[in-house]
Amino acid sequence: MRPATVLLPAALAASSAAAQGVRILQTNDDGWAESYLREMHSSLLAAGHDALVSGPAENQSGTSSRDAEPEPRTEPCQFDSCAANSGPVGSNATDPRLNWVNSFPVTSLKFGFDTFAPQVWGPGAVPDLVVTGPNIGSNLWLQVPFSGTIGAAAESVKNHGVPALAFSGLTATHNRWDVSPVPLESTLYAQLATKLTNAVIASGTPYLPEGVFLSTNFPKVSSSRCSKVDDFKFVLTRINPFGFSGPDAPHCGGDTSLPTETEVVLNPTGCFVSVSVADASDKTTAPADKQAVVIEKLGDFFTCM
């Protein structure tokens, strides 16, 4: 069934119009019933994408790339979103697009590929793109290797050959899926993530170079500042400080030293979103030749600082 029509902010509506709907597999490390993940799901559906969730049954933050066979639950899932003794995996009773796995984010993603995608999309069907998060809290520099949200994105690229986008938000609020009213940050992060997702899709296949994913961090939001999509500008960044790897691909007037995502996201003078091209093999900044492909595809999407 097609989702109901939803009125989108002008910037988001414009980007969705340029992006053809695709199959998107979602997961996170904060739990399948968290507001950030569910708002992202709604935003992707509203943009015309065929989105499917396969997330951990409960908060699995900081679990990196851990993977373990899911075990039967003896207690209810996060926020009482599934009953006790519900087994090792399950689905929402009224929506088969919403699924949980009693294990880690990487395991949840694997079940999305192997179990839930064929059930919803048909035998042999695979996603065109994987989207992880938005994570509750940032994933910057030294946080990156420990993040389950990042780990799942790397898993998709390395072991499934499907491009991935990982999203994280500095405003860290934990809310259940049906919180009312929906917090500003949940809605705004979902809209911003969908804007970038649409831009990547509109750039054409292959969406990203082989072996990389995009790691995106959103700054803090508030009702008085950085409160709507058009307030934000996306900046191409690197994960680790310059000197740990480099030089970067020429960008912004030929500069071969991109700003770090930390200095961009924490910049007090604007509402800047960092977008780093990440190497799926080690979760650090991707080589310059991979960055160059992303710049060629998405260069006009980025703002130079």
mmCIF file of C-alpha atoms in Angstrom, residues 110-276:
data_model
loop_
_atom_site.group_PDB
_atom_site.id
_atom_site.type_symbol
_atom_site.label_atom_id
_atom_site.label_comp_id
_atom_site.label_asym_id
_atom_site.label_seq_id
_atom_site.Cartn_x
_atom_site.Cartn_y
_atom_site.Cartn_z
ATOM 1 C CA LYS A 110 21.524 -9.258 8.417
ATOM 2 C CA PHE A 111 18.005 -10.386 9.292
ATOM 3 C CA GLY A 112 16.695 -7.466 7.283
ATOM 4 C CA PHE A 113 18.564 -8.722 4.228
ATOM 5 C CA ASP A 114 17.908 -12.426 4.696
ATOM 6 C CA THR A 115 14.454 -12.599 6.327
ATOM 7 C CA PHE A 116 12.369 -9.439 6.314
ATOM 8 C CA ALA A 117 13.276 -8.110 2.850
ATOM 9 C CA PRO A 118 12.109 -11.313 1.085
ATOM 10 C CA GLN A 119 8.955 -11.355 3.209
ATOM 11 C CA VAL A 120 7.982 -7.781 2.353
ATOM 12 C CA TRP A 121 9.509 -7.284 -1.104
ATOM 13 C CA GLY A 122 9.399 -10.831 -2.439
ATOM 14 C CA PRO A 123 11.858 -13.724 -2.849
ATOM 15 C CA GLY A 124 15.355 -12.644 -3.778
ATOM 16 C CA ALA A 125 14.626 -8.941 -3.267
ATOM 17 C CA VAL A 126 17.386 -6.781 -1.788
ATOM 18 C CA PRO A 127 17.500 -3.118 -0.806
ATOM 19 C CA ASP A 128 18.939 -0.497 -3.128
ATOM 20 C CA LEU A 129 20.248 1.456 -0.142
ATOM 21 C CA VAL A 130 20.755 1.021 3.596
ATOM 22 C CA VAL A 131 20.067 3.893 6.001
ATOM 23 C CA THR A 132 21.159 3.661 9.638
ATOM 24 C CA GLY A 133 19.980 6.012 12.392
ATOM 25 C CA PRO A 134 19.534 8.809 13.055
ATOM 26 C CA ASN A 135 21.606 7.884 16.073
ATOM 27 C CA ILE A 136 20.699 9.490 19.391
ATOM 28 C CA GLY A 137 23.842 11.536 19.955
ATOM 29 C CA SER A 138 26.811 12.274 17.747
ATOM 30 C CA ASN A 139 29.300 9.847 16.203
ATOM 31 C CA LEU A 140 32.416 11.977 15.841
ATOM 32 C CA TRP A 141 36.073 10.912 15.472
ATOM 33 C CA LEU A 142 36.876 8.590 18.409
ATOM 34 C CA GLN A 143 33.193 7.710 18.900
ATOM 35 C CA VAL A 144 32.928 6.275 15.398
ATOM 36 C CA PRO A 145 34.511 2.808 15.879
ATOM 37 C CA PHE A 146 32.218 2.026 18.831
ATOM 38 C CA SER A 147 28.909 2.993 17.233
ATOM 39 C CA GLY A 148 26.427 0.295 16.272
ATOM 40 C CA THR A 149 24.843 2.734 13.840
ATOM 41 C CA ILE A 150 28.210 3.060 12.090
ATOM 42 C CA GLY A 151 28.901 -0.658 12.414
ATOM 43 C CA ALA A 152 25.691 -1.543 10.581
ATOM 44 C CA ALA A 153 26.493 0.858 7.730
ATOM 45 C CA ALA A 154 29.963 -0.672 7.354
ATOM 46 C CA GLU A 155 28.428 -4.155 7.430
ATOM 47 C CA SER A 156 26.102 -3.315 4.552
ATOM 48 C CA VAL A 157 28.949 -2.124 2.362
ATOM 49 C CA LYS A 158 31.536 -4.755 3.252
ATOM 50 C CA ASN A 159 29.458 -7.904 3.379
ATOM 51 C CA HIS A 160 26.338 -7.170 1.335
ATOM 52 C CA GLY A 161 27.634 -4.824 -1.346
ATOM 53 C CA VAL A 162 24.839 -2.294 -0.744
ATOM 54 C CA PRO A 163 25.673 1.421 -0.323
ATOM 55 C CA ALA A 164 24.870 2.891 3.073
ATOM 56 C CA LEU A 165 24.228 6.213 4.776
ATOM 57 C CA ALA A 166 24.724 6.594 8.545
ATOM 58 C CA PHE A 167 23.085 9.500 10.380
ATOM 59 C CA SER A 168 23.714 10.827 13.909
ATOM 60 C CA GLY A 169 22.295 13.823 15.788
ATOM 61 C CA LEU A 170 23.997 15.821 18.515
ATOM 62 C CA THR A 171 20.705 16.532 20.300
ATOM 63 C CA ALA A 172 20.300 13.326 22.299
ATOM 64 C CA THR A 173 16.772 12.676 23.528
ATOM 65 C CA HIS A 174 15.291 9.226 24.070
ATOM 66 C CA ASN A 175 11.597 8.917 23.251
ATOM 67 C CA ARG A 176 9.230 6.083 22.434
ATOM 68 C CA TRP A 177 7.798 5.791 18.949
ATOM 69 C CA ASP A 178 4.379 7.200 19.874
ATOM 70 C CA VAL A 179 5.508 10.214 21.907
ATOM 71 C CA SER A 180 3.173 13.196 21.519
ATOM 72 C CA PRO A 181 3.899 15.803 20.465
ATOM 73 C CA VAL A 182 6.764 14.510 18.354
ATOM 74 C CA PRO A 183 9.967 16.292 19.455
ATOM 75 C CA LEU A 184 11.340 18.884 17.047
ATOM 76 C CA GLU A 185 14.688 17.093 16.795
ATOM 77 C CA SER A 186 13.062 13.783 15.791
ATOM 78 C CA THR A 187 11.190 15.390 12.917
ATOM 79 C CA LEU A 188 13.982 17.719 11.843
ATOM 80 C CA TYR A 189 16.737 15.101 11.828
ATOM 81 C CA ALA A 190 14.487 12.809 9.782
ATOM 82 C CA GLN A 191 13.810 15.566 7.250
ATOM 83 C CA LEU A 192 17.493 16.459 6.944
ATOM 84 C CA ALA A 193 18.502 12.818 6.566
ATOM 85 C CA THR A 194 15.857 12.323 3.893
ATOM 86 C CA LYS A 195 17.127 15.407 2.061
ATOM 87 C CA LEU A 196 20.621 13.917 1.781
ATOM 88 C CA THR A 197 19.235 10.466 0.993
ATOM 89 C CA ASN A 198 17.237 11.931 -1.884
ATOM 90 C CA ALA A 199 20.284 13.800 -3.172
ATOM 91 C CA VAL A 200 22.355 10.611 -3.187
ATOM 92 C CA ILE A 201 19.621 8.730 -5.029
ATOM 93 C CA ALA A 202 19.099 11.549 -7.522
ATOM 94 C CA SER A 203 22.838 11.482 -8.332
ATOM 95 C CA GLY A 204 22.311 8.094 -9.984
ATOM 96 C CA THR A 205 23.772 4.628 -9.596
ATOM 97 C CA PRO A 206 26.176 3.560 -8.387
ATOM 98 C CA TYR A 207 25.163 5.812 -5.503
ATOM 99 C CA LEU A 208 28.583 5.694 -3.833
ATOM 100 C CA PRO A 209 32.058 4.395 -4.707
ATOM 101 C CA GLU A 210 32.796 0.803 -3.806
ATOM 102 C CA GLY A 211 33.868 0.232 -0.195
ATOM 103 C CA VAL A 212 32.621 3.462 1.357
ATOM 104 C CA PHE A 213 29.587 4.844 3.184
ATOM 105 C CA LEU A 214 28.605 8.361 4.207
ATOM 106 C CA SER A 215 28.697 9.251 7.907
ATOM 107 C CA THR A 216 26.581 12.331 8.625
ATOM 108 C CA ASN A 217 26.332 14.280 11.883
ATOM 109 C CA PHE A 218 23.670 16.880 12.635
ATOM 110 C CA PRO A 219 24.275 19.751 15.098
ATOM 111 C CA LYS A 220 22.051 20.600 18.042
ATOM 112 C CA VAL A 221 18.596 21.961 17.300
ATOM 113 C CA SER A 222 16.354 24.306 19.241
ATOM 114 C CA SER A 223 13.106 26.174 18.693
ATOM 115 C CA SER A 224 14.982 29.475 18.493
ATOM 116 C CA ARG A 225 17.912 28.407 16.298
ATOM 117 C CA CYS A 226 18.537 25.661 13.761
ATOM 118 C CA SER A 227 14.853 24.808 13.836
ATOM 119 C CA LYS A 228 13.934 24.155 10.179
ATOM 120 C CA VAL A 229 15.452 22.346 7.215
ATOM 121 C CA ASP A 230 16.414 25.505 5.346
ATOM 122 C CA ASP A 231 18.526 26.689 8.303
ATOM 123 C CA PHE A 232 21.057 23.911 7.720
ATOM 124 C CA LYS A 233 23.983 23.677 5.321
ATOM 125 C CA PHE A 234 25.798 20.432 4.494
ATOM 126 C CA VAL A 235 29.617 20.457 4.578
ATOM 127 C CA LEU A 236 31.955 17.767 3.251
ATOM 128 C CA THR A 237 34.278 16.698 6.075
ATOM 129 C CA ARG A 238 36.752 14.095 7.258
ATOM 130 C CA ILE A 239 36.365 11.822 10.319
ATOM 131 C CA ASN A 240 39.869 11.878 11.751
ATOM 132 C CA PRO A 241 42.048 15.015 11.960
ATOM 133 C CA PHE A 242 44.270 15.798 8.997
ATOM 134 C CA GLY A 243 47.608 14.038 9.394
ATOM 135 C CA PHE A 244 46.141 10.662 10.347
ATOM 136 C CA SER A 245 45.377 10.257 6.647
ATOM 137 C CA GLY A 246 45.362 12.500 3.618
ATOM 138 C CA PRO A 247 45.599 14.579 1.580
ATOM 139 C CA ASP A 248 41.919 14.851 0.749
ATOM 140 C CA ALA A 249 40.425 15.252 -2.706
ATOM 141 C CA PRO A 250 40.538 18.871 -3.911
ATOM 142 C CA HIS A 251 37.414 20.737 -2.822
ATOM 143 C CA CYS A 252 36.321 24.302 -2.151
ATOM 144 C CA GLY A 253 38.822 26.122 -4.341
ATOM 145 C CA GLY A 254 41.261 23.243 -4.536
ATOM 146 C CA ASP A 255 41.837 22.791 -0.802
ATOM 147 C CA THR A 256 43.118 19.276 -0.056
ATOM 148 C CA SER A 257 42.503 19.428 3.688
ATOM 149 C CA LEU A 258 38.829 19.005 4.537
ATOM 150 C CA PRO A 259 37.547 20.264 7.895
ATOM 151 C CA THR A 260 36.873 17.631 10.538
ATOM 152 C CA GLU A 261 33.285 16.741 11.246
ATOM 153 C CA THR A 262 33.833 17.742 14.884
ATOM 154 C CA GLU A 263 34.778 21.338 14.081
ATOM 155 C CA VAL A 264 31.906 21.632 11.616
ATOM 156 C CA VAL A 265 29.152 20.204 13.831
ATOM 157 C CA LEU A 266 30.306 22.153 16.902
ATOM 158 C CA ASN A 267 30.729 25.426 14.987
ATOM 159 C CA PRO A 268 28.818 28.054 17.009
ATOM 160 C CA THR A 269 28.219 30.467 14.111
ATOM 161 C CA GLY A 270 25.856 28.404 11.976
ATOM 162 C CA CYS A 271 23.761 25.279 11.515
ATOM 163 C CA PHE A 272 26.270 23.024 9.786
ATOM 164 C CA VAL A 273 25.860 19.326 8.988
ATOM 165 C CA SER A 274 29.013 17.257 8.489
ATOM 166 C CA VAL A 275 29.144 14.594 5.773
ATOM 167 C CA SER A 276 32.217 12.347 5.747
#
